[in-house]
Amino acid sequence: MSRIELDSVTKRFPDGTTAVRALDLRVGDGELLVLVGPSGCGKTTALRMIAGLEAVTSGTISIDGVVVNDVEPRHRDIAMVFQSYALYPHLSVYENMAFSLRYRGARKSEIQARVAEAARILELEPYLRRKPRELSGGQRQRVAMGRAIVRQPRAFLMDEPLSNLDAKLRVQMRAEIAQLQRSLGTTTVYVTHDQTEAMTLGTRVAVLSGGVLQQVAPPTELYRRPANLFVAGFIGSPPMNLIDARLERGDGGPLVVFGPHRLRVPPSVLAGHSGLDRYLGEPVVVGIRPEHLADAALAGAPPAGPAGGPAPGGPAAGESVIELPISLREELGSEVHLHATIGAAAHAGAAGDGDDVRSLATIVARADPRSRIAEGTIARLVVDAAELHFFDPATGASIRDG
Amino acid sequence: MIAAARSRSSRLAARRRRAGILLSLPAVALVVALLGVPIGQAVYYSMTIWNGITATWVGPSAYASTFTDPIFWRVLENNALLLLAVPFAIGIPLVIAALLNEHVRGWRFFRSVYFLPTAISWVVIGMFALRFFSATGVLNQVLAHFGLGPSATDMLAGETSALAALAITFVWSMIGTNTMIFLTGMATLDPTLIEAARVDGLSRWQIFFRVQLPLLTRFVQFAFVITVISAFSALFSLIFVMTGGGPGFGTTTLEFFVYQTGFQQVQFGTGALYGIILFVIMALVGLVQLRLIRPSDGEGW
Amino acid sequence: MAAHPGRRPLGPRLRRHVWAWALFAIMIVIAVVMLYPFWYMADNAFRSPGQFDRQSGHSLAGWSELFANLPVASQMLNSTLVCAAAIAIILVVSTSSGFAFAKLRFRGSGTVFLLVVSALMVPLQSIIIPEYVNLAKLGLTNSYAGAVLVYAALGTPFATFLMATYYRGISDELIEAAIIDGLGYERTFLRIALPLSLPAIATVTVLQFIQIWDDLLVGLLFLPPGQRTITAGLATLSAGRTTSIPALMAGSLISAVPAIVVYLIFQRHLVKGLTLGMGR
Ligand SMILES: Nc1ncnc2c1ncn2[C@@H]1O[C@H](COP(=O)(O)OP(=O)(O)OP(=O)(O)O)[C@@H](O)[C@H]1O
Ligand SMILES: [Mg+2]
């Protein structure tokens, strides 16, 4: 069992591409850390550096406190599960799993015992004599896992191990991997571009973008307190609605103003975001998760003022109602997604994009399926203002404490 | 730690480099020693007069005197005339491949039969061609049977007719290879394309000329290169068996001239010179070949 | 449409039939043209010179004359030995270098690869004189060694190209999996890459076998007369012009048999070699 530490690890390829930039990461003993991010963000590169397949340009990688920068892959005692599985096509399932042990000089009886054990755990016993091409995708995936398990390595590295499976199998294998990892207790770094997979699997999740680490946190923390616009937009499905707005002084406290809409920021939010003070009269990016927008008719909210501002009578604390035209209603059975056009600009992208093209935004509400809001009508939506997120439009950083 | 941070390539990369050099070394050594070095030597020899015992240096003027030698030009003319066979060596296989591609009954059998000459040595082919074209040969018998032509002319006896006989034999023996190339090419074509053309109302011929042929350009180019290379540097055995280069210099091509000059007249210097000229011609063809191969490999080597 | 087969005009169907039969007939004609030489050889090999002149009657006279004038058995053996040795060298050299060029790139490997492959364009005739002088000086033209080396060198560029193309098709992840499993690059080559490349190895073997078996020039110049290959032996026999035609036909036939057999068995590999050769 072991710890993996990355200290300010940078990878620059000879062609000048910087795939990973000053990455700091700690993977605790027995932990399953998920590395997630969009395509090309450097996940694979990071993993390959941990494996020793790729040299680091600067910084250090250590396993159990020992710097392994100059240690060859075979001496790092780690196992890797590749996206393509990389099973040896000319060897049987048994031989594939036994392969590494044989070259590490394990005794024959030992090899047999370990392969048998792995095959039992992964339910591969009926297939040991088969060649990889005679297996289904899921079975191949399990062989790849088995090849890693028999090694009893210090750590598992997995690069999108489920991406070649169909959706249903992926969910099933995801659960199996989680279970297996927990029962073996082997330190694991798991790479995926699928945020759902990341959230369901990881003890902690590290979000990477453009080779830069954005945030490392447990899944709920990541969801509830995204550190910046990128994480806010990346984690969650449908993604958080991000709107360019202004923070203005109102009668009963600060107001979020975008287009014709105004939302009151309840005192509880102000208390938790003391940094907001400095943004009064300034632009901010406000984030609203789709599930924090509800059909007002079902929520039992009082009628709103004509401009959608706070009702004079004072609504229930932390709630506000906005009126929006609905452009699309998607039925998902357990919920409906309502797409609404707002008379304001959507935030064009994560910080530093420099993209000034702003379009009128669509925001998505995740409503109760009993909602009768139809396409083409104006709907009244309740915003759970207690769950608003605020970001600095210039830096993209979350606005929390002053 | 600092050292680690500074090292740009890992130990693994060093190992890979070492293994790469080690594993490629034998091939490189073999090719350099037996193909590379002799080219250099040939350039040197080409500027000497050397009868196998005594060598005298002449320098580049050796080339000048060659270029004024009418026999040399006669030989080059033969090479040029052989090029006239190339369109046939490409056109006929192209038609055959198109017919095979219709997949009529038994096409697999026909394919095997048509490819067969690829496996046969030029010596054996020449052996038959010798009888075929001779005065009492099959060709004359057939012509006589149909009451055609003044029978019993030996095609191999006349300079021009001998070269023609050589060219016909050459075309026949290229059929297998080139048909194979074109059939492979046709197999890569998207069948729905042809169906689309059929739906669009194109006739069989239109489909062949307007749809299939343009898509086969690469394969035609490849076949062209292979055919030219064969015409210039693979006919030694055929000439050796059929005509011995004669009558006169009627069928002596450059490659055969090298052999005659070097090994029959033992003029190593001049022989090497002809070899170098052949090499230059081939290198030019080779550049075409390279241009054909490279785009397909993606990341250039 | 299929509901009214009777309503279908007869014209197109008939035309299709005629076309199919015409096509078949053309195929037969071409097949005859391609096969006739073999029939001619087989027919006339079993004649005496007299029978050949009359074009009637069959006998084994041609064969006995052939065996009297040409050490067929020993020359077939020479061909086999030379082929086997040269192909062995080509395989060792081209698999290892093909793997290196495809998977173990080092600085300059691209250029080196290009150099090796472009040696493909060197016509044998261009270098044959220095080659002969060099190998004769080393005393290698007194045995199989000289010819074997020349054949090996001539076959290596294309074989290397084929092998490199093949290895490039193997995923990098597979090689890396072996590295992580604890093998060095050399052993990864031997244990993983080599077994996987058996189809390409078969292709190289077949291509080279046919090439070397059928070659005349190298066999003629680099082998001592006593160790000539069957193809070279046959060509010199024919050049002597003292031998009867049936004997030469018999010789042609028997010398062609091994290559034909190999061709018939491994046709698929030949075609694949050609396709791979185009870098597809
Ligand atoms: N050998 C290389 N040379 C140059 N650039 C490279 C190399 N390998 C990767 N890159 C670049 O580094 C960046 C990160 O690549 P990486 O493969 O780590 O992405 P990834 O996060 O794994 O993406 P994906 O989800 O698509 O697998 C990309 O921009 C890629 O183009
Ligand atoms: Mg990746």
Short mmCIF file of C-alpha atoms and ligand atoms in Angstrom, two decimals, chain A residues 39-40 42-45 83 159-160 191, ligand 2:
data_model
loop_
_atom_site.label_atom_id
_atom_site.label_comp_id
_atom_site.label_asym_id
_atom_site.label_seq_id
_atom_site.Cartn_x
_atom_site.Cartn_y
_atom_site.Cartn_z
CA SER A 39 -10.37 15.78 -23.79
CA GLY A 40 -6.77 16.90 -24.22
CA GLY A 42 -3.44 16.22 -19.88
CA LYS A 43 -4.98 13.40 -17.87
CA THR A 44 -3.30 10.63 -19.80
CA THR A 45 -0.01 12.47 -19.74
CA GLN A 83 -8.14 2.31 -22.36
CA ASP A 159 -6.82 5.33 -18.07
CA GLU A 160 -10.47 5.55 -19.09
CA VAL A 191 -8.60 8.82 -15.30
MG MG D 2 -6.27 10.29 -22.57
#
